[in-house]
Coordinates of C-alpha atoms in Angstrom, one line a residue:
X1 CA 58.3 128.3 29.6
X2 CA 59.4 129.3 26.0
X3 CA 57.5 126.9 23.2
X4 CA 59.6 125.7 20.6
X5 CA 57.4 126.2 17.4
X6 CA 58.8 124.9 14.6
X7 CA 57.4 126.4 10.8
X8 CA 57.6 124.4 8.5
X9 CA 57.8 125.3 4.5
X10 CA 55.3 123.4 2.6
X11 CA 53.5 123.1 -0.9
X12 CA 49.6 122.4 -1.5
X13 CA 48.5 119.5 -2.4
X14 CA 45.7 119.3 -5.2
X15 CA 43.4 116.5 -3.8
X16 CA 42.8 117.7 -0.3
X17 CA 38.8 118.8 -0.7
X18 CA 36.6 117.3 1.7
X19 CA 33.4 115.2 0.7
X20 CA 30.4 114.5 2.4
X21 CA 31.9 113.6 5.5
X22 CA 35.7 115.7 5.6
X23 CA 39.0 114.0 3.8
X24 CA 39.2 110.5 3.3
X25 CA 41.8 109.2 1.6
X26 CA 43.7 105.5 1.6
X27 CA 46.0 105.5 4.8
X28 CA 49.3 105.7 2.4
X29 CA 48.2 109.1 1.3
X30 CA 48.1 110.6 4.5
X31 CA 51.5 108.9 5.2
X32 CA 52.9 111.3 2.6
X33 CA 55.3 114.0 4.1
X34 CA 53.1 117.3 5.3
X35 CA 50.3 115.9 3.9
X36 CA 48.1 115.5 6.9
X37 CA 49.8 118.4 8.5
X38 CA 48.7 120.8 5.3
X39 CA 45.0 120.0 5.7
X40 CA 45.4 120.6 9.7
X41 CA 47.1 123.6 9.1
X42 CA 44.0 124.4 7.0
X43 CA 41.6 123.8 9.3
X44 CA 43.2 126.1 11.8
X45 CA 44.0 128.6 9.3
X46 CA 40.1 129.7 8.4
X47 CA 38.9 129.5 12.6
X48 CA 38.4 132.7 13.5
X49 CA 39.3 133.5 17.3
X50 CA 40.9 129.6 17.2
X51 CA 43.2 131.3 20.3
X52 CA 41.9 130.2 23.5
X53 CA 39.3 127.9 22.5
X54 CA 38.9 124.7 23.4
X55 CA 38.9 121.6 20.6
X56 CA 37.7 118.3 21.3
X57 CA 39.8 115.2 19.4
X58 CA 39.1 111.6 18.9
X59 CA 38.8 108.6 16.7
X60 CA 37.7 105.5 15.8
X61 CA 40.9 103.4 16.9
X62 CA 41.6 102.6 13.1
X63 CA 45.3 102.5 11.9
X64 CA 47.1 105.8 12.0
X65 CA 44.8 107.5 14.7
X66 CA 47.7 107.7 17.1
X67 CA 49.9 109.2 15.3
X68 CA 47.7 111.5 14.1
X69 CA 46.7 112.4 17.0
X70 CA 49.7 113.2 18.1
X71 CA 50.6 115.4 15.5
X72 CA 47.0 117.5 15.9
X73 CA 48.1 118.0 19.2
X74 CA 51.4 119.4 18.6
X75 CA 49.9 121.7 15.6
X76 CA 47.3 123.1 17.8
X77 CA 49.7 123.8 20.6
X78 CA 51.6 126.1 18.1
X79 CA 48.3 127.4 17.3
X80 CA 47.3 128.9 19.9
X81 CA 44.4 126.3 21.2
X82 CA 43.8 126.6 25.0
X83 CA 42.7 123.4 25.4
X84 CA 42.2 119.8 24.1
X85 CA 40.0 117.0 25.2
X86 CA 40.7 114.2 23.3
X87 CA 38.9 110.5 24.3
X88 CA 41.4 108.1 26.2
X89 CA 43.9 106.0 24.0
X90 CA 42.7 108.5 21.3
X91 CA 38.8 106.7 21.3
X92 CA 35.6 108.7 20.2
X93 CA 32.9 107.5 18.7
X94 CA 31.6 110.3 16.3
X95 CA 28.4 110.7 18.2
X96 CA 30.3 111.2 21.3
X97 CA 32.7 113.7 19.9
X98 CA 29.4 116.2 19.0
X99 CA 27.9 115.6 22.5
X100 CA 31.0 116.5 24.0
X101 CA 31.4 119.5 22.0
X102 CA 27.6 120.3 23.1
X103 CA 28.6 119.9 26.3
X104 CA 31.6 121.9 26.9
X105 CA 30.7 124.7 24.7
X106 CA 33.8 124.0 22.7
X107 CA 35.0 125.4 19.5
X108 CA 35.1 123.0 17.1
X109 CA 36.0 119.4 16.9
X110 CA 38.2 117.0 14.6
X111 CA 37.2 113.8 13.9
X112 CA 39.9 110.9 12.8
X113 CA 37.5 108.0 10.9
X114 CA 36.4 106.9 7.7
X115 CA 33.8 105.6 8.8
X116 CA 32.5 102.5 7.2
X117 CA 35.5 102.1 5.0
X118 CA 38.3 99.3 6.2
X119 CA 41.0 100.2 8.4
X120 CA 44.8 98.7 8.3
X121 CA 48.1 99.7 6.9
X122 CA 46.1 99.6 3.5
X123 CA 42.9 100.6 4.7
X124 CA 41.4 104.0 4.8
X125 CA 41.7 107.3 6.9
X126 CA 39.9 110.2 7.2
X127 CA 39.7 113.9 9.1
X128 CA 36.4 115.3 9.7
X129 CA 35.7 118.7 11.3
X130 CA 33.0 119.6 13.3
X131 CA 31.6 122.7 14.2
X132 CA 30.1 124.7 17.8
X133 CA 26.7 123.4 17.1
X134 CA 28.5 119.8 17.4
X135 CA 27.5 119.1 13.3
X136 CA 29.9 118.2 10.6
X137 CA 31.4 121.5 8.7
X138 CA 28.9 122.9 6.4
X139 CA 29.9 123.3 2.8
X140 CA 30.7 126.7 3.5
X141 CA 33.4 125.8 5.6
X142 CA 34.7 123.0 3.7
X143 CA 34.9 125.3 0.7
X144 CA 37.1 127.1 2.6
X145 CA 39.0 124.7 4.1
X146 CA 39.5 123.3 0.2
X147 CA 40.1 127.3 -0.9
X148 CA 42.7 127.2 2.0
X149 CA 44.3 123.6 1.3
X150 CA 45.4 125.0 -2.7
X151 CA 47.7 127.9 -1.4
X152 CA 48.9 126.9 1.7
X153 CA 52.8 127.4 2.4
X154 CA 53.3 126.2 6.1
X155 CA 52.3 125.0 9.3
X156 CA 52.9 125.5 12.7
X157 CA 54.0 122.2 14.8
X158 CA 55.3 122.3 18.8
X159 CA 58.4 119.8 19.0
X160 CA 57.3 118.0 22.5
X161 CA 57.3 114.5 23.0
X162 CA 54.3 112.8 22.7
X163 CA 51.4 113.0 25.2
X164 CA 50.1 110.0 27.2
X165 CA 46.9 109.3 26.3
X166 CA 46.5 106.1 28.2
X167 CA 46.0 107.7 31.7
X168 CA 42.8 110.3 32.7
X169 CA 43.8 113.6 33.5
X170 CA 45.4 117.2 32.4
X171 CA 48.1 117.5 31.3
X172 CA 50.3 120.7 29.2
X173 CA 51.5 120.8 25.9
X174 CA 53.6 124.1 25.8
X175 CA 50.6 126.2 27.1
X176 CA 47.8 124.2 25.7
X177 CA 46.5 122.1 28.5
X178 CA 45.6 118.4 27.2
X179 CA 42.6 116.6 28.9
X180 CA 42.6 113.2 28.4
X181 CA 39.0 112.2 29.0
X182 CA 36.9 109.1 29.7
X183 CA 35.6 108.3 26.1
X184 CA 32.3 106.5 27.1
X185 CA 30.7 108.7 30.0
X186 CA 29.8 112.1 29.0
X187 CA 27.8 109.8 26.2
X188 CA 26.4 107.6 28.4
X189 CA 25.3 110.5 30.5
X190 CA 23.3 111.9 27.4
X191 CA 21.7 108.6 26.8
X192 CA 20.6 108.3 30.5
X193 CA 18.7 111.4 30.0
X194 CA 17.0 110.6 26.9
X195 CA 15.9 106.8 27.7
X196 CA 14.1 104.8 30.6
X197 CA 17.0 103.2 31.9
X198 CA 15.2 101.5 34.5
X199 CA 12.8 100.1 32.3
X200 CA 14.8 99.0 29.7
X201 CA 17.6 96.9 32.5
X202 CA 13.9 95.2 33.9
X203 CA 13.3 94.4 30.4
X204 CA 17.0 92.7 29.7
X205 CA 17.0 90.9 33.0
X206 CA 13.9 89.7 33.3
X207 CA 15.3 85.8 31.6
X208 CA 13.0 86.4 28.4
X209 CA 14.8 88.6 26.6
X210 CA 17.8 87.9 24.7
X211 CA 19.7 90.6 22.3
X212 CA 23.1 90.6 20.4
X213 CA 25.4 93.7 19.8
X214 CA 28.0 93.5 17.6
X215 CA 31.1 96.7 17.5
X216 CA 32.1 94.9 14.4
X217 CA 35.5 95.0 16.0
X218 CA 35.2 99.6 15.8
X219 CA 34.6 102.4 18.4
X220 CA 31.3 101.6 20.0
X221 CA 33.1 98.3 21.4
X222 CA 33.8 100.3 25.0
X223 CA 30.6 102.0 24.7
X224 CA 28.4 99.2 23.8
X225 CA 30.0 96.8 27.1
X226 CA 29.3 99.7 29.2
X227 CA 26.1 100.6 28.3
X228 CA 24.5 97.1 27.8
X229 CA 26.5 95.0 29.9
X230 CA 27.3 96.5 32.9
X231 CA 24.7 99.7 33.1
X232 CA 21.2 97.6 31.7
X233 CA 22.4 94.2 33.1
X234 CA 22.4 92.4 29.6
X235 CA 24.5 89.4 30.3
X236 CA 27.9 89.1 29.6
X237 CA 29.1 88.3 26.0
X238 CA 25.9 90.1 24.6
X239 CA 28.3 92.4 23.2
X240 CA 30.4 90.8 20.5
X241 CA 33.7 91.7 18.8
X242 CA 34.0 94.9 21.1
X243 CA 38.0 95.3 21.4
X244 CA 38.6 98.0 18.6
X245 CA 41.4 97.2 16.5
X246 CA 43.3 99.1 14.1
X247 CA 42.2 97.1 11.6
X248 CA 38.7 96.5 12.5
X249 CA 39.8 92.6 12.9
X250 CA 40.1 92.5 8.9
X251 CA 36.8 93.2 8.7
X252 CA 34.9 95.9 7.2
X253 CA 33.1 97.7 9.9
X254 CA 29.7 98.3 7.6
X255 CA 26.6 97.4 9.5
X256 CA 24.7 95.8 6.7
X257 CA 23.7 92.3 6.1
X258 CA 27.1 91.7 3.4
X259 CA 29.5 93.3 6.1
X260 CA 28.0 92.0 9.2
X261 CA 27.8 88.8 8.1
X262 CA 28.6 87.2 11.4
X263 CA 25.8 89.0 13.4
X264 CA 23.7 87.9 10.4
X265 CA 24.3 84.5 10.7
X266 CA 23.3 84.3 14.5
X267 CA 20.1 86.4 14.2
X268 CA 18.9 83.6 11.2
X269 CA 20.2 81.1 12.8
X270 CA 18.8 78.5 15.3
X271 CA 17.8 79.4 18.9
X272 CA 18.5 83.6 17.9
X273 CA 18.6 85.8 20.2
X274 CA 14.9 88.1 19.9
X275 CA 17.8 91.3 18.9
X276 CA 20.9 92.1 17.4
X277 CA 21.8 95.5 16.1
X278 CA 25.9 96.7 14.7
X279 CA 27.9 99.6 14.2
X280 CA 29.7 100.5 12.1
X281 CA 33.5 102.1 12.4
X282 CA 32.8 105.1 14.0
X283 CA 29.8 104.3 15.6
X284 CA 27.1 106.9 14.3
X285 CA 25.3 104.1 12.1
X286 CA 23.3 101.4 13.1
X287 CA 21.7 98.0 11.7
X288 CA 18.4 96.8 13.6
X289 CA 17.5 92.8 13.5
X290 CA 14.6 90.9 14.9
X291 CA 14.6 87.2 15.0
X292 CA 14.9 86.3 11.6
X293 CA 14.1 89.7 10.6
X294 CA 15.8 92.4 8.9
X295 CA 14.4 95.4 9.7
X296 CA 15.7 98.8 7.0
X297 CA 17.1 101.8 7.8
X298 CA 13.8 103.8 6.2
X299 CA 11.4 101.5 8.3
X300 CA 13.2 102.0 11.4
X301 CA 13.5 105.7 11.3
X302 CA 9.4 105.6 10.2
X303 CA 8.7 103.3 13.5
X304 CA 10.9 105.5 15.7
X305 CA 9.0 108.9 14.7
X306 CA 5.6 106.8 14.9
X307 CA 7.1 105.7 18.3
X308 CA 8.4 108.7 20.1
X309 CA 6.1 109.6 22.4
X310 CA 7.1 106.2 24.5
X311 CA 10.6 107.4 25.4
X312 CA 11.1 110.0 27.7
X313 CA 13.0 112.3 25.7
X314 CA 10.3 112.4 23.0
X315 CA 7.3 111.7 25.3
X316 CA 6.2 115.7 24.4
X317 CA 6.2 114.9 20.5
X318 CA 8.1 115.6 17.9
X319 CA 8.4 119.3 15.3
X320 CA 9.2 117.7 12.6
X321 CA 11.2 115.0 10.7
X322 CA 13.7 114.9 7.9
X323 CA 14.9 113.0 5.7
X324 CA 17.9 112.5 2.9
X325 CA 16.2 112.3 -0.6
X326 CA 17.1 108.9 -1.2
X327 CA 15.7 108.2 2.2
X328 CA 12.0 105.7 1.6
X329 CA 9.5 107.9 1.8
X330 CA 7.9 106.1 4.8
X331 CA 8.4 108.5 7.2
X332 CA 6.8 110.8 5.1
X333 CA 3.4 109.1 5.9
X334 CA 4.0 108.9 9.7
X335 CA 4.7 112.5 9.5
X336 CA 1.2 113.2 7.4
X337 CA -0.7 111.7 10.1
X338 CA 1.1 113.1 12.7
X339 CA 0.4 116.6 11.1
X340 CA 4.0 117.6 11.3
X341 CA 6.4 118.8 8.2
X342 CA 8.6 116.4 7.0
X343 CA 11.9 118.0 4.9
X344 CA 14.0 115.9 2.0
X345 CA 17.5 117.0 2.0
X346 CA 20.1 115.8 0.0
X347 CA 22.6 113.4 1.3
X348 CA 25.0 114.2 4.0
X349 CA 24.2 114.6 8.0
X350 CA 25.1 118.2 7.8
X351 CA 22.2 119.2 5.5
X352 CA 19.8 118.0 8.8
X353 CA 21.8 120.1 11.6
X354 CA 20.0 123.5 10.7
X355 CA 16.6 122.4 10.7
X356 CA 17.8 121.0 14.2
X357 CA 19.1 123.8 15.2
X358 CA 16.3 125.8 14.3
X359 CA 13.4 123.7 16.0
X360 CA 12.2 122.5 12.8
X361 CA 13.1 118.8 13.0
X362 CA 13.2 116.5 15.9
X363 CA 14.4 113.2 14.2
X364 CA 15.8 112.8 11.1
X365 CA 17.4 109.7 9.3
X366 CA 19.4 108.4 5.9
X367 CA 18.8 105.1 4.0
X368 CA 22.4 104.7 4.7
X369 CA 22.0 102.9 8.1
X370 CA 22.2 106.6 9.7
X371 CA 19.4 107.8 12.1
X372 CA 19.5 110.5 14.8
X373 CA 17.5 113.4 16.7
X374 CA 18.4 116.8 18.0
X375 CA 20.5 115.5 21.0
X376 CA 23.5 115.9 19.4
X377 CA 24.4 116.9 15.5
X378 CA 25.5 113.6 14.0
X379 CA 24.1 110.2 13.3
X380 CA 24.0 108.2 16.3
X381 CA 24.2 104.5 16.2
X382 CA 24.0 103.0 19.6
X383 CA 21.0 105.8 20.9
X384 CA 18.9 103.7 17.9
X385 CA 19.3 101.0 19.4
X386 CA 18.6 102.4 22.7
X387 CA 15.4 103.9 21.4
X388 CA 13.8 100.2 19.9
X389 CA 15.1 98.8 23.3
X390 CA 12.9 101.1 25.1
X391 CA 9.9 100.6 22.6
X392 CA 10.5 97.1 22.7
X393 CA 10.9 97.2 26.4
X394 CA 7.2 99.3 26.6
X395 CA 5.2 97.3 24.1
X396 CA 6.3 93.6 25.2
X397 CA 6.1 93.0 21.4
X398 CA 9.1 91.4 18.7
X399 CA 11.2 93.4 16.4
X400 CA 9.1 91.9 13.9
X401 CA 5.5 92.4 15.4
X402 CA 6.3 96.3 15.6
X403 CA 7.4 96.2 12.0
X404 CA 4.6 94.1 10.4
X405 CA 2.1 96.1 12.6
X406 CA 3.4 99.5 11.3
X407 CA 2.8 98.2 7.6
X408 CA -0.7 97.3 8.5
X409 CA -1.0 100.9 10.0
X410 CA 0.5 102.7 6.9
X411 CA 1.6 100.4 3.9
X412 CA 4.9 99.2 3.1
X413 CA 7.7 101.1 1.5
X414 CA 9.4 98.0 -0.5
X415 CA 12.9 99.5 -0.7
X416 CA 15.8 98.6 -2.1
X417 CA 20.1 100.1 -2.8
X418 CA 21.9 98.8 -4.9
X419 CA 25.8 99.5 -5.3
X420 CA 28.1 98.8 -7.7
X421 CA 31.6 99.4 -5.9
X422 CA 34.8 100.8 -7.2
X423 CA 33.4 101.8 -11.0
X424 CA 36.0 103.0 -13.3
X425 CA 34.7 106.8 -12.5
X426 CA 34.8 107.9 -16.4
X427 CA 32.6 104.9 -17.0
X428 CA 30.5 105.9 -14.1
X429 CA 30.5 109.5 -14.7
X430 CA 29.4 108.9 -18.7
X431 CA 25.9 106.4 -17.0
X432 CA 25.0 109.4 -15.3
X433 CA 25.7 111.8 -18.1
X434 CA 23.5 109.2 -20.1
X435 CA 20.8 109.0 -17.5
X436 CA 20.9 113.1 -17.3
X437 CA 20.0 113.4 -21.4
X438 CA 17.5 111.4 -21.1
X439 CA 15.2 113.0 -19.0
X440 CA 13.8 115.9 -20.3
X441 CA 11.8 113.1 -22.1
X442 CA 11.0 110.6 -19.8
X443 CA 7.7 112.2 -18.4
X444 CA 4.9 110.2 -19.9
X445 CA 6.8 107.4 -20.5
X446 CA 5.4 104.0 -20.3
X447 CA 7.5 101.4 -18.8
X448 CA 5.1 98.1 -18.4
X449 CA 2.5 99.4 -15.7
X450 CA 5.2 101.7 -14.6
X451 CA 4.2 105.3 -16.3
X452 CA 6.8 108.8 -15.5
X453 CA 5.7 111.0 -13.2
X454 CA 8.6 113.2 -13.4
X455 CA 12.1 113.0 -13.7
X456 CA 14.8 115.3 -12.0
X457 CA 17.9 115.9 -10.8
X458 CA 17.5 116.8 -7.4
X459 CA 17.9 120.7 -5.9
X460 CA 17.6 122.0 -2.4
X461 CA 17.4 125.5 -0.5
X462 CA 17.6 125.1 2.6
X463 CA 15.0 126.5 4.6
X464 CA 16.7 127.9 7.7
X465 CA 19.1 129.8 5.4
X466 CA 18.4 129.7 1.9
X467 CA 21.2 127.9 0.6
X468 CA 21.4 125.6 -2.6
X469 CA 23.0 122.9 -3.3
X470 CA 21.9 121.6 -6.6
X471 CA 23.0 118.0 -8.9
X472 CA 22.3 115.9 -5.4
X473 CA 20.7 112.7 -7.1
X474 CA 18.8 112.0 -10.3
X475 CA 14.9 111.1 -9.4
X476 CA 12.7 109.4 -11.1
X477 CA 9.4 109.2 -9.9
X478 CA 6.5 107.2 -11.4
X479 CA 2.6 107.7 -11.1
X480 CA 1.9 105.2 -8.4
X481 CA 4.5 107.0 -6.2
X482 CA 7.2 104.5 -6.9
X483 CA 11.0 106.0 -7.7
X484 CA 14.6 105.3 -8.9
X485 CA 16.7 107.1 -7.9
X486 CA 20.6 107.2 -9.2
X487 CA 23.7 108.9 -7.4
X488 CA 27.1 108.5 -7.2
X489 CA 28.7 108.5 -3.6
X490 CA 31.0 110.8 -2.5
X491 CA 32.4 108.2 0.9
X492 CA 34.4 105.8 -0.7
X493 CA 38.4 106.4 -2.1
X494 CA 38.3 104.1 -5.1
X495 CA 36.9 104.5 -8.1
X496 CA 33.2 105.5 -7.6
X497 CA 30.4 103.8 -6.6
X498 CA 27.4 104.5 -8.4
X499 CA 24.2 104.1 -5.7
X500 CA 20.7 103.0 -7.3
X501 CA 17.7 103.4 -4.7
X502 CA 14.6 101.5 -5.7
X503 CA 11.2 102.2 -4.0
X504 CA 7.2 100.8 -4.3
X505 CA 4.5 101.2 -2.1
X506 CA 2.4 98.6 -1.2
X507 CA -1.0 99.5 1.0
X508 CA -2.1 96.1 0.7
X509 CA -1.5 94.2 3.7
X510 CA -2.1 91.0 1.6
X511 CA 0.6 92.0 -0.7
X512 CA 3.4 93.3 2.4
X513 CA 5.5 89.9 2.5
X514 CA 7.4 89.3 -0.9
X515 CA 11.2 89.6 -0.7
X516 CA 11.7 93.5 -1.5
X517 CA 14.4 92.4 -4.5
X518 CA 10.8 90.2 -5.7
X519 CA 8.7 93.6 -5.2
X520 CA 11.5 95.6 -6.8
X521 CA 12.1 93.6 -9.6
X522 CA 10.3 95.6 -12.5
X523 CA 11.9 98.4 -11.3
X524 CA 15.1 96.7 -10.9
X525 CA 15.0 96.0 -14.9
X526 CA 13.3 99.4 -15.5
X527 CA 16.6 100.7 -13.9
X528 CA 18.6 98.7 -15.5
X529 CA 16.6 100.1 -19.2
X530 CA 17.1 103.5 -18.4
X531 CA 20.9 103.8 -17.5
X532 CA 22.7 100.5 -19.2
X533 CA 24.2 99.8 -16.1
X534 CA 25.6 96.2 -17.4
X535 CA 26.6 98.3 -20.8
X536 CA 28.8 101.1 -18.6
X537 CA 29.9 99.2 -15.5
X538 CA 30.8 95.8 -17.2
X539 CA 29.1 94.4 -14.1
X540 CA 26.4 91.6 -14.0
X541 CA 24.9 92.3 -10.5
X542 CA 25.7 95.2 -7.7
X543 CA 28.2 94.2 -5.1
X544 CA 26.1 95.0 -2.7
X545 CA 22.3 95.0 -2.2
X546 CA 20.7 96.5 0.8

């Protein structure tokens, strides 16, 4: 059959290079004519041997994915691409997408999400590509997507009618077959073979266990029902807000205590369930509650490392760990005693996926609600919660128990982030700039008890292939191990958002049960010395602390 490829003239446009996690941009700008179609276009342009590979494609159900969609599939038919899975009704949770690229030895994948960001007509979009390894594009290859993106002068579409992505099968696009695949089980197969199924469905159905799951209205909605409700017998409704809608319900699919305020409310509230845990849009970040009991990211990923050896997929121990800078360094101890390295990498999943590849690290995690392991090459939000369901499931303990028991083992790492949303980015950008002449003299400084260790803005080479990428965070550490640290983030599509991490560590078990933004609190106005953040930002308090 002859293909009709249409080529269509185009003109770059300036703002298409990709952040930490690909291109995200407010829906309306990828609305604009060729404007999705040019970074596409991009994408395929710099994959060498693209012909005859196979891509995997899915999203996070937000507004646009369709349609997107649609036109990816059309673009890579006149591409060359052999073949396309892509996740039923468009659905893939992130995690999924790199297991399925694992799996099927595919190419690459592209990933439709902005993650946390709200969805909607005026919500957010974003493309993400990922690699062979399953990982998001290294800078390498974003830099040359970007390179790509500034002189591009047309793309490559197939004029077919839209594919049905409703119904399972195979189906051909021109000569690209499209394989509309069951979103949930290659996944769920991967988890099966990591965790103690058995155990954990005894432990759900044995009448003294109760846990909530909230998809926050996002992807993990189908896998969450499948996996807890009808594969580990939690009872029906366990799962809440698990329809994904294209607008995430109105809410904003952030699994922190401000976004997931509903989950929030029933874990503090009377008769709680013993666990609750969210996602967030795409589904590779998780929040963990106890009863009552908030449990952070950089506790969590020290408790799973500390706790491997229960699971089944960890049972033989771990190489190493790794962390993003900003990351509490309470993993770092767990590591010491475990006499395994430990690696601090700058933010961004992608900065973890050579030391996985390379044996070096087993689990690795970000402050950011993100925590993961070497199964696949993103963050993966719903295998965290399957990993403290089997630990919990093993030691017969609560959420809080395992926490407060891990302190006693090896202090407490009183953490904090606070973020200051949508900051007029000049104002933002002249804080840091402030911050940044300030520190050639801040070693030796005395702030209260508080005296400068050192004071840097943080650098890393990569250790797998000697790589650098430098200006990743301004650290301030102080004598007694405690840090600042200030960064602005590269996720969001307004303005900036200037991120200040605050950490103390407390070995005193007498000392472990203040409220960390109590514990914090001379750092907090130490913070608040150092960079003028009322003076720049014109804002009295973050708008959200974490």
């Amino acid at each position: 059959m002859t293909m009709d490829i249409q080529t269509f003239d185009t003109t770059p446009f300036p703002d298409q290079k990709p952040g930490t996690s690909g291109l995200r941009k407010a829906v309306s700008v990828f609305q604009k004519p060729h404007y999705l179609e040019n970074f596409i276009q991009s994408i395929f342009d710099i994959l060498e041997g693209l012909q005859g590979q196979t891509l995997v494609v899915g999203g996070d159900g937000r507004y646009y994915n369709r349609q997107a969609i649609q036109i990816i599939l059309k673009m890579a038919a006149a591409n060359g691409v052999a073949r396309i899975k892509v996740g039923q009704d468009g659905i893939l949770s992130t995690p999924a997408v790199s297991a399925i690229i694992r799996k099927y030895q595919a190419l690459g994948g592209i990933v439709l999400s902005a993650s946390h960001n709200p969805g909607g007509p005026k919500g957010d979009f974003g493309v993400k590509y990922n690699i062979s390894n399953g990982g998001p594009a290294p800078e390498k290859v974003t830099e040359a997507i970007y390179a790509r993106s500034k002189v591009i002068d047309k793309y490559y579409i197939l004029n077919a009618p839209d594919v049905d992505l409703g119904t399972l099968g195979e189906s051909k696009l021109g000569e690209m077959v499209v394989e509309v695949i069951d979103s949930v089980q290659d996944y769920q197969e991967l988890m099966e073979s990591l965790f103690d199924f058995d155990r954990i469905h005894q432990f759900l159905t044995s009448g003294n266990f109760r846990l909530c799951i909230d998809s926050l209205h996002a992807v993990t909605g189908p896998y969450a029902h499948a996996l807890f409700e009808q594969r580990l017998g939690a009872p029906a409704g366990s799962v809440q807000n698990s329809i994904p809608l294209e607008d995430f319900g109105g809410g904003h699919p952030d699994p922190n205590l401000v976004y997931a305020h509903d989950l929030v409310e029933v874990l503090y509230g009377e008769n709680a369930p013993d666990f609750g845990a969210a996602s967030d849009g795409d589904g590779d970040r998780n929040m963990i509650l106890g009863r009552k009991f908030f449990v952070t990211p950089s506790d969590s990923l020290a408790i799973l490392a500390a706790n491997a050896k229960l699971v089944p997929g960890y049972q033989d121990g771990l190489a190493g760990v790794a962390r993003s800078m900003p990351t509490s360094q309470a993993v770092d101890l767990v590591a010491k005693r475990l006499g395994i390295d430990c690696y601090e990498t700058p933010t961004g999943w992608k900065f973890f996926g050579n030391l996985l590849d390379a044996g070096k690290a087993t689990l690795c995690g970000e402050e950011s609600f993100g925590t993961g392991s070497n199964h696949i090459r993103e963050k993966d939000g719903l295998w965290a919660v399957l990993f403290w369901l089997n630990i919990l499931a093993v030691k017969q303990q609560s959420v809080e128990e395992i926490v407060r028991e891990h302190w006693q083992a090896y202090g407490r790492n009183y953490y904090s982030r606070h973020d200051y949303e949508e900051v007029d980015a000049g104002k933002a950008k002249a804080l840091i700039d402030n911050v940044r002449s300030q520190m050639p003299n801040l070693p030796g400084k005395q702030f209260g008890k508080y005296e400068v260790e050192y004071s840097d803005d943080f650098s890393y080479t990569d250790p797998v292939d000697g790589s650098i990428s430098e200006n990743q965070g301004i650290r301030i550490g102080f004598t007694d191990g405690s840090r600042i640290v200030f960064r602005l983030s590269g996720t969001g599509t307004q303005g900036a958002t200037l991120r200040i991490y605050l950490e103390s560590y407390e070995p005193d078990t007498a000392k472990q049960n203040l409220d960390p933004q109590e514990a914090l609190g001379n750092l907090i106005a130490i913070a608040d010395e150092i960079a003028q953040i009322r003076t720049f930002t014109g804002r009295e308090q973050p708008t959200v602390i974490t």
